[in-house]
Structures are given as structure tokens and as C-alpha cells.
């Protein structure tokens, strides 16, 4: 049982380049989330999904896009990379909220640098 | 908008000392509060989750308390060890939503 996996672990992009951060979970969780973590800051929610085919914006969605074609996968797309997108990106998943043991399971993160 | 604050940002203690980590939040209408551990280059690992109706939760050397009315939670780690060195984050889930609000974390160093 791998939990939440993310690829790549590290990436350096030039300004204006595009890339997709991959996230996969094998726990059959309906809910999935993308966060970014800047130095000295808490995690900020970028996008989330409540199930295949359903996505919604979080707190800081500008410059990103997502899709959710399957329960397992939730890729995050950066179309025109900017230095402000230099950050560590975390993917997470959870069962339906409202369960007494509700909690989010996190992947190991992708460290992205845009220069 | 929920604001979650963790003070201090960093803490260094000798091995064996008890750790006290603080988390404060501005909106007391919460569903639960969760403490996470983050190791360098790794994801977040859930340590304890306290429901809004609970006052505390315990797991081994870890104890977390919750005072919802004053908007505070405290994580106690007894008899600290070098392996406890990590960043500890708290996250609050509001009563009417399922999206978490995170604090910036407290980075702990336990000196051998």
C-alpha cells in the first residue's frame, strides 16, 4: 500500500515553461487536494476535488489547473511558470469528511524552482 | 477567515526536556484540530486529531489539549529525544467546511 505518491521529487523550470505535477493515491479516497508551502508559511490550498470529474478552486488557484479523470489521479498543471511559483507542492487525499477519523494523508512533496 | 498562528517559529531544547508547542486560531467554530509532523524533504504525518467536543488526546509521549473558547491548542511532548527533531504544524477544520487552515509550524531541534 503506497498511500499518496508524487512525481517528480524535484524540478527546475525556466520562466514561461509548463509542467505537470503528478499525484496518485491507492486508498480509494474520494477527496484529493493540492497545497503549496512557501518558506516559513503554512500550507495554502490550491485546488481540490471531491471525486472523479469534480474539481474546485482553493485559496491560491491562479496560475494552476487540475483535472480528475479517475479516483486515483489528480495532476496539477502549471502553464506558464513564474518565479512566484517556486515552492514545495504537496498532494493529499482523504475519505469523506464527517467521518470521526477524518484526516488527510499527504504525499512526500515536489520541490519546484522557477528561474 | 480563519487565521492559525504557531509561536515560537523555532525551538531548541536539550534531550530529556519536555516540549510545549502552541497553536492559536481566530475562529472558535471548528470541527476538529489536527497536529502534524513534517520531516525535512518529507510529507506531513498526522500525530493527533482532537474533535471539537474533546479537551485532549494522547498518544504515547504526545498529549494535545484543546481550549476552543480561547482558540488555543497545545502539544506536549514528554522527555524529548533527538528523533523528535522536526517541524510541527497544526491545522484547523472549520465546522461548516472540510478544508483545513494550517499554521506555519514550529521547528524543533532536540540536542543530544
PDB file of N, CA, C and O in Angstrom, chain A residues 34-89:
ATOM      1  N   UNK A  34      -4.462  19.760  -3.529  1.00  0.00           N
ATOM      2  CA  UNK A  34      -3.124  20.260  -3.831  1.00  0.00           C
ATOM      3  C   UNK A  34      -2.864  21.481  -2.963  1.00  0.00           C
ATOM      4  O   UNK A  34      -3.675  22.412  -2.916  1.00  0.00           O
ATOM      5  N   UNK A  35      -1.684  21.454  -2.290  1.00  0.00           N
ATOM      6  CA  UNK A  35      -1.241  22.570  -1.467  1.00  0.00           C
ATOM      7  C   UNK A  35       0.125  23.042  -1.952  1.00  0.00           C
ATOM      8  O   UNK A  35       0.891  22.283  -2.519  1.00  0.00           O
ATOM      9  N   UNK A  36       0.429  24.275  -1.633  1.00  0.00           N
ATOM     10  CA  UNK A  36       1.800  24.761  -1.762  1.00  0.00           C
ATOM     11  C   UNK A  36       2.268  25.262  -0.398  1.00  0.00           C
ATOM     12  O   UNK A  36       1.477  25.779   0.393  1.00  0.00           O
ATOM     13  N   UNK A  37       3.570  25.093  -0.152  1.00  0.00           N
ATOM     14  CA  UNK A  37       4.157  25.524   1.110  1.00  0.00           C
ATOM     15  C   UNK A  37       5.365  26.386   0.807  1.00  0.00           C
ATOM     16  O   UNK A  37       6.373  25.897   0.300  1.00  0.00           O
ATOM     17  N   UNK A  38       5.261  27.660   1.125  1.00  0.00           N
ATOM     18  CA  UNK A  38       6.369  28.578   0.959  1.00  0.00           C
ATOM     19  C   UNK A  38       7.157  28.646   2.266  1.00  0.00           C
ATOM     20  O   UNK A  38       6.605  28.398   3.344  1.00  0.00           O
ATOM     21  N   UNK A  39       8.439  28.993   2.196  1.00  0.00           N
ATOM     22  CA  UNK A  39       9.274  29.004   3.413  1.00  0.00           C
ATOM     23  C   UNK A  39       8.654  29.833   4.530  1.00  0.00           C
ATOM     24  O   UNK A  39       8.257  30.981   4.309  1.00  0.00           O
ATOM     25  N   UNK A  40       8.581  29.244   5.723  1.00  0.00           N
ATOM     26  CA  UNK A  40       8.066  29.968   6.875  1.00  0.00           C
ATOM     27  C   UNK A  40       6.567  30.205   6.867  1.00  0.00           C
ATOM     28  O   UNK A  40       6.066  30.968   7.699  1.00  0.00           O
ATOM     29  N   UNK A  41       5.874  29.557   5.937  1.00  0.00           N
ATOM     30  CA  UNK A  41       4.428  29.766   5.828  1.00  0.00           C
ATOM     31  C   UNK A  41       3.702  28.440   5.995  1.00  0.00           C
ATOM     32  O   UNK A  41       4.268  27.365   5.812  1.00  0.00           O
ATOM     33  N   UNK A  42       2.424  28.550   6.326  1.00  0.00           N
ATOM     34  CA  UNK A  42       1.605  27.351   6.376  1.00  0.00           C
ATOM     35  C   UNK A  42       1.244  26.887   4.983  1.00  0.00           C
ATOM     36  O   UNK A  42       1.513  27.555   3.989  1.00  0.00           O
ATOM     37  N   UNK A  43       0.630  25.730   4.887  1.00  0.00           N
ATOM     38  CA  UNK A  43       0.185  25.213   3.593  1.00  0.00           C
ATOM     39  C   UNK A  43      -1.023  26.007   3.100  1.00  0.00           C
ATOM     40  O   UNK A  43      -1.934  26.314   3.874  1.00  0.00           O
ATOM     41  N   UNK A  44      -1.005  26.316   1.823  1.00  0.00           N
ATOM     42  CA  UNK A  44      -2.125  27.025   1.196  1.00  0.00           C
ATOM     43  C   UNK A  44      -2.775  26.098   0.176  1.00  0.00           C
ATOM     44  O   UNK A  44      -2.078  25.487  -0.636  1.00  0.00           O
ATOM     45  N   UNK A  45      -4.092  26.031   0.193  1.00  0.00           N
ATOM     46  CA  UNK A  45      -4.814  25.135  -0.706  1.00  0.00           C
ATOM     47  C   UNK A  45      -4.906  25.749  -2.098  1.00  0.00           C
ATOM     48  O   UNK A  45      -5.370  26.882  -2.257  1.00  0.00           O
ATOM     49  N   UNK A  46      -4.500  24.986  -3.116  1.00  0.00           N
ATOM     50  CA  UNK A  46      -4.518  25.475  -4.495  1.00  0.00           C
ATOM     51  C   UNK A  46      -5.821  25.047  -5.181  1.00  0.00           C
ATOM     52  O   UNK A  46      -6.584  25.881  -5.675  1.00  0.00           O
ATOM     53  N   UNK A  47      -6.045  23.748  -5.236  1.00  0.00           N
ATOM     54  CA  UNK A  47      -7.244  23.161  -5.823  1.00  0.00           C
ATOM     55  C   UNK A  47      -7.602  21.919  -5.022  1.00  0.00           C
ATOM     56  O   UNK A  47      -6.757  21.340  -4.341  1.00  0.00           O
ATOM     57  N   UNK A  48      -8.863  21.510  -5.132  1.00  0.00           N
ATOM     58  CA  UNK A  48      -9.271  20.274  -4.516  1.00  0.00           C
ATOM     59  C   UNK A  48     -10.323  19.594  -5.389  1.00  0.00           C
ATOM     60  O   UNK A  48     -10.875  20.208  -6.312  1.00  0.00           O
ATOM     61  N   UNK A  49     -10.557  18.320  -5.085  1.00  0.00           N
ATOM     62  CA  UNK A  49     -11.522  17.546  -5.855  1.00  0.00           C
ATOM     63  C   UNK A  49     -12.300  16.637  -4.910  1.00  0.00           C
ATOM     64  O   UNK A  49     -11.716  16.032  -4.014  1.00  0.00           O
ATOM     65  N   UNK A  50     -13.594  16.559  -5.117  1.00  0.00           N
ATOM     66  CA  UNK A  50     -14.433  15.722  -4.258  1.00  0.00           C
ATOM     67  C   UNK A  50     -14.776  14.391  -4.919  1.00  0.00           C
ATOM     68  O   UNK A  50     -15.508  13.579  -4.345  1.00  0.00           O
ATOM     69  N   UNK A  51     -14.253  14.183  -6.109  1.00  0.00           N
ATOM     70  CA  UNK A  51     -14.489  12.917  -6.798  1.00  0.00           C
ATOM     71  C   UNK A  51     -14.113  13.059  -8.258  1.00  0.00           C
ATOM     72  O   UNK A  51     -13.856  14.177  -8.742  1.00  0.00           O
ATOM     73  N   UNK A  52     -14.053  11.955  -8.959  1.00  0.00           N
ATOM     74  CA  UNK A  52     -13.692  11.976 -10.375  1.00  0.00           C
ATOM     75  C   UNK A  52     -14.631  12.907 -11.132  1.00  0.00           C
ATOM     76  O   UNK A  52     -15.854  12.849 -10.973  1.00  0.00           O
ATOM     77  N   UNK A  53     -14.021  13.799 -11.936  1.00  0.00           N
ATOM     78  CA  UNK A  53     -14.786  14.731 -12.741  1.00  0.00           C
ATOM     79  C   UNK A  53     -15.191  16.002 -12.053  1.00  0.00           C
ATOM     80  O   UNK A  53     -15.791  16.899 -12.678  1.00  0.00           O
ATOM     81  N   UNK A  54     -14.868  16.160 -10.762  1.00  0.00           N
ATOM     82  CA  UNK A  54     -15.287  17.338  -9.996  1.00  0.00           C
ATOM     83  C   UNK A  54     -14.074  17.988  -9.352  1.00  0.00           C
ATOM     84  O   UNK A  54     -13.368  17.342  -8.563  1.00  0.00           O
ATOM     85  N   UNK A  55     -13.822  19.254  -9.722  1.00  0.00           N
ATOM     86  CA  UNK A  55     -12.722  19.986  -9.107  1.00  0.00           C
ATOM     87  C   UNK A  55     -13.196  21.386  -8.735  1.00  0.00           C
ATOM     88  O   UNK A  55     -14.187  21.886  -9.287  1.00  0.00           O
ATOM     89  N   UNK A  56     -12.470  22.020  -7.824  1.00  0.00           N
ATOM     90  CA  UNK A  56     -12.832  23.375  -7.413  1.00  0.00           C
ATOM     91  C   UNK A  56     -11.601  24.109  -6.920  1.00  0.00           C
ATOM     92  O   UNK A  56     -10.606  23.484  -6.511  1.00  0.00           O
ATOM     93  N   UNK A  57     -11.682  25.440  -6.984  1.00  0.00           N
ATOM     94  CA  UNK A  57     -10.556  26.275  -6.588  1.00  0.00           C
ATOM     95  C   UNK A  57     -10.432  26.363  -5.079  1.00  0.00           C
ATOM     96  O   UNK A  57     -11.426  26.389  -4.358  1.00  0.00           O
ATOM     97  N   UNK A  58      -9.166  26.440  -4.654  1.00  0.00           N
ATOM     98  CA  UNK A  58      -8.890  26.692  -3.257  1.00  0.00           C
ATOM     99  C   UNK A  58      -8.549  28.155  -3.034  1.00  0.00           C
ATOM    100  O   UNK A  58      -9.087  29.040  -3.699  1.00  0.00           O
ATOM    101  N   UNK A  59      -7.617  28.389  -2.142  1.00  0.00           N
ATOM    102  CA  UNK A  59      -7.273  29.752  -1.743  1.00  0.00           C
ATOM    103  C   UNK A  59      -6.372  30.461  -2.756  1.00  0.00           C
ATOM    104  O   UNK A  59      -6.469  31.673  -2.945  1.00  0.00           O
ATOM    105  N   UNK A  60      -5.478  29.712  -3.427  1.00  0.00           N
ATOM    106  CA  UNK A  60      -4.479  30.318  -4.319  1.00  0.00           C
ATOM    107  C   UNK A  60      -4.427  29.598  -5.665  1.00  0.00           C
ATOM    108  O   UNK A  60      -3.414  29.028  -6.050  1.00  0.00           O
ATOM    109  N   UNK A  61      -5.496  29.634  -6.482  1.00  0.00           N
ATOM    110  CA  UNK A  61      -5.545  28.844  -7.710  1.00  0.00           C
ATOM    111  C   UNK A  61      -4.874  29.474  -8.935  1.00  0.00           C
ATOM    112  O   UNK A  61      -4.621  28.774  -9.925  1.00  0.00           O
ATOM    113  N   UNK A  62      -4.585  30.789  -8.885  1.00  0.00           N
ATOM    114  CA  UNK A  62      -4.113  31.466 -10.093  1.00  0.00           C
ATOM    115  C   UNK A  62      -2.789  30.888 -10.583  1.00  0.00           C
ATOM    116  O   UNK A  62      -1.830  30.744  -9.827  1.00  0.00           O
ATOM    117  N   UNK A  63      -2.732  30.588 -11.883  1.00  0.00           N
ATOM    118  CA  UNK A  63      -1.531  30.048 -12.497  1.00  0.00           C
ATOM    119  C   UNK A  63      -1.488  28.535 -12.539  1.00  0.00           C
ATOM    120  O   UNK A  63      -0.507  27.957 -13.024  1.00  0.00           O
ATOM    121  N   UNK A  64      -2.553  27.896 -12.059  1.00  0.00           N
ATOM    122  CA  UNK A  64      -2.602  26.439 -11.995  1.00  0.00           C
ATOM    123  C   UNK A  64      -3.899  25.914 -12.615  1.00  0.00           C
ATOM    124  O   UNK A  64      -4.898  26.616 -12.661  1.00  0.00           O
ATOM    125  N   UNK A  65      -3.843  24.654 -13.044  1.00  0.00           N
ATOM    126  CA  UNK A  65      -5.040  23.956 -13.476  1.00  0.00           C
ATOM    127  C   UNK A  65      -4.969  22.512 -13.012  1.00  0.00           C
ATOM    128  O   UNK A  65      -3.879  21.971 -12.831  1.00  0.00           O
ATOM    129  N   UNK A  66      -6.128  21.899 -12.844  1.00  0.00           N
ATOM    130  CA  UNK A  66      -6.176  20.499 -12.425  1.00  0.00           C
ATOM    131  C   UNK A  66      -7.217  19.762 -13.251  1.00  0.00           C
ATOM    132  O   UNK A  66      -8.054  20.362 -13.917  1.00  0.00           O
ATOM    133  N   UNK A  67      -7.137  18.448 -13.173  1.00  0.00           N
ATOM    134  CA  UNK A  67      -8.154  17.580 -13.752  1.00  0.00           C
ATOM    135  C   UNK A  67      -8.273  16.356 -12.862  1.00  0.00           C
ATOM    136  O   UNK A  67      -7.347  16.028 -12.121  1.00  0.00           O
ATOM    137  N   UNK A  68      -9.386  15.688 -12.925  1.00  0.00           N
ATOM    138  CA  UNK A  68      -9.582  14.468 -12.133  1.00  0.00           C
ATOM    139  C   UNK A  68     -10.414  13.497 -12.964  1.00  0.00           C
ATOM    140  O   UNK A  68     -11.615  13.425 -12.859  1.00  0.00           O
ATOM    141  N   UNK A  69      -9.729  12.730 -13.797  1.00  0.00           N
ATOM    142  CA  UNK A  69     -10.431  11.788 -14.671  1.00  0.00           C
ATOM    143  C   UNK A  69     -10.647  10.443 -13.986  1.00  0.00           C
ATOM    144  O   UNK A  69     -11.534   9.674 -14.391  1.00  0.00           O
ATOM    145  N   UNK A  70      -9.849  10.129 -12.975  1.00  0.00           N
ATOM    146  CA  UNK A  70     -10.005   8.875 -12.240  1.00  0.00           C
ATOM    147  C   UNK A  70      -9.982   9.170 -10.743  1.00  0.00           C
ATOM    148  O   UNK A  70      -9.541  10.244 -10.316  1.00  0.00           O
ATOM    149  N   UNK A  71     -10.428   8.214  -9.938  1.00  0.00           N
ATOM    150  CA  UNK A  71     -10.357   8.380  -8.486  1.00  0.00           C
ATOM    151  C   UNK A  71      -8.917   8.468  -8.002  1.00  0.00           C
ATOM    152  O   UNK A  71      -8.603   9.187  -7.067  1.00  0.00           O
ATOM    153  N   UNK A  72      -8.012   7.752  -8.680  1.00  0.00           N
ATOM    154  CA  UNK A  72      -6.644   7.622  -8.188  1.00  0.00           C
ATOM    155  C   UNK A  72      -5.757   8.831  -8.478  1.00  0.00           C
ATOM    156  O   UNK A  72      -4.850   9.132  -7.720  1.00  0.00           O
ATOM    157  N   UNK A  73      -5.973   9.510  -9.613  1.00  0.00           N
ATOM    158  CA  UNK A  73      -5.015  10.503 -10.083  1.00  0.00           C
ATOM    159  C   UNK A  73      -5.561  11.925 -10.015  1.00  0.00           C
ATOM    160  O   UNK A  73      -6.714  12.183 -10.360  1.00  0.00           O
ATOM    161  N   UNK A  74      -4.671  12.843  -9.649  1.00  0.00           N
ATOM    162  CA  UNK A  74      -5.068  14.259  -9.538  1.00  0.00           C
ATOM    163  C   UNK A  74      -3.867  15.120  -9.936  1.00  0.00           C
ATOM    164  O   UNK A  74      -3.163  15.665  -9.091  1.00  0.00           O
ATOM    165  N   UNK A  75      -3.595  15.255 -11.236  1.00  0.00           N
ATOM    166  CA  UNK A  75      -2.437  16.036 -11.672  1.00  0.00           C
ATOM    167  C   UNK A  75      -2.655  17.539 -11.563  1.00  0.00           C
ATOM    168  O   UNK A  75      -3.782  18.028 -11.735  1.00  0.00           O
ATOM    169  N   UNK A  76      -1.571  18.260 -11.297  1.00  0.00           N
ATOM    170  CA  UNK A  76      -1.585  19.728 -11.204  1.00  0.00           C
ATOM    171  C   UNK A  76      -0.740  20.275 -12.344  1.00  0.00           C
ATOM    172  O   UNK A  76       0.418  19.896 -12.501  1.00  0.00           O
ATOM    173  N   UNK A  77      -1.297  21.186 -13.114  1.00  0.00           N
ATOM    174  CA  UNK A  77      -0.641  21.719 -14.299  1.00  0.00           C
ATOM    175  C   UNK A  77      -0.256  23.179 -14.067  1.00  0.00           C
ATOM    176  O   UNK A  77      -1.087  23.980 -13.618  1.00  0.00           O
ATOM    177  N   UNK A  78       1.019  23.492 -14.374  1.00  0.00           N
ATOM    178  CA  UNK A  78       1.476  24.878 -14.415  1.00  0.00           C
ATOM    179  C   UNK A  78       1.685  25.227 -15.881  1.00  0.00           C
ATOM    180  O   UNK A  78       2.486  24.579 -16.573  1.00  0.00           O
ATOM    181  N   UNK A  79       0.975  26.223 -16.377  1.00  0.00           N
ATOM    182  CA  UNK A  79       1.032  26.513 -17.807  1.00  0.00           C
ATOM    183  C   UNK A  79       2.187  27.439 -18.173  1.00  0.00           C
ATOM    184  O   UNK A  79       2.900  27.192 -19.116  1.00  0.00           O
ATOM    185  N   UNK A  80       2.355  28.519 -17.469  1.00  0.00           N
ATOM    186  CA  UNK A  80       3.416  29.493 -17.747  1.00  0.00           C
ATOM    187  C   UNK A  80       4.122  29.778 -16.423  1.00  0.00           C
ATOM    188  O   UNK A  80       3.715  30.642 -15.664  1.00  0.00           O
ATOM    189  N   UNK A  81       5.180  29.014 -16.152  1.00  0.00           N
ATOM    190  CA  UNK A  81       5.814  29.101 -14.844  1.00  0.00           C
ATOM    191  C   UNK A  81       6.368  30.497 -14.573  1.00  0.00           C
ATOM    192  O   UNK A  81       6.958  31.142 -15.454  1.00  0.00           O
ATOM    193  N   UNK A  82       6.185  30.936 -13.327  1.00  0.00           N
ATOM    194  CA  UNK A  82       6.677  32.236 -12.876  1.00  0.00           C
ATOM    195  C   UNK A  82       7.489  32.030 -11.592  1.00  0.00           C
ATOM    196  O   UNK A  82       7.255  31.065 -10.860  1.00  0.00           O
ATOM    197  N   UNK A  83       8.442  32.916 -11.307  1.00  0.00           N
ATOM    198  CA  UNK A  83       9.251  32.762 -10.080  1.00  0.00           C
ATOM    199  C   UNK A  83       8.400  32.669  -8.821  1.00  0.00           C
ATOM    200  O   UNK A  83       8.796  32.004  -7.859  1.00  0.00           O
ATOM    201  N   UNK A  84       7.225  33.300  -8.823  1.00  0.00           N
ATOM    202  CA  UNK A  84       6.352  33.251  -7.643  1.00  0.00           C
ATOM    203  C   UNK A  84       5.803  31.850  -7.380  1.00  0.00           C
ATOM    204  O   UNK A  84       5.253  31.586  -6.298  1.00  0.00           O
ATOM    205  N   UNK A  85       5.967  30.951  -8.345  1.00  0.00           N
ATOM    206  CA  UNK A  85       5.500  29.576  -8.163  1.00  0.00           C
ATOM    207  C   UNK A  85       6.587  28.651  -7.602  1.00  0.00           C
ATOM    208  O   UNK A  85       6.360  27.448  -7.443  1.00  0.00           O
ATOM    209  N   UNK A  86       7.740  29.218  -7.308  1.00  0.00           N
ATOM    210  CA  UNK A  86       8.772  28.460  -6.606  1.00  0.00           C
ATOM    211  C   UNK A  86       8.244  28.116  -5.219  1.00  0.00           C
ATOM    212  O   UNK A  86       7.909  29.000  -4.431  1.00  0.00           O
ATOM    213  N   UNK A  87       8.166  26.815  -4.933  1.00  0.00           N
ATOM    214  CA  UNK A  87       7.543  26.384  -3.695  1.00  0.00           C
ATOM    215  C   UNK A  87       7.687  24.869  -3.571  1.00  0.00           C
ATOM    216  O   UNK A  87       8.239  24.209  -4.451  1.00  0.00           O
ATOM    217  N   UNK A  88       7.199  24.338  -2.463  1.00  0.00           N
ATOM    218  CA  UNK A  88       7.066  22.894  -2.313  1.00  0.00           C
ATOM    219  C   UNK A  88       5.578  22.565  -2.424  1.00  0.00           C
ATOM    220  O   UNK A  88       4.748  23.184  -1.754  1.00  0.00           O
ATOM    221  N   UNK A  89       5.268  21.602  -3.293  1.00  0.00           N
ATOM    222  CA  UNK A  89       3.874  21.263  -3.568  1.00  0.00           C
ATOM    223  C   UNK A  89       3.553  19.911  -2.953  1.00  0.00           C
ATOM    224  O   UNK A  89       4.273  18.933  -3.162  1.00  0.00           O
TER     225      UNK A  89
END
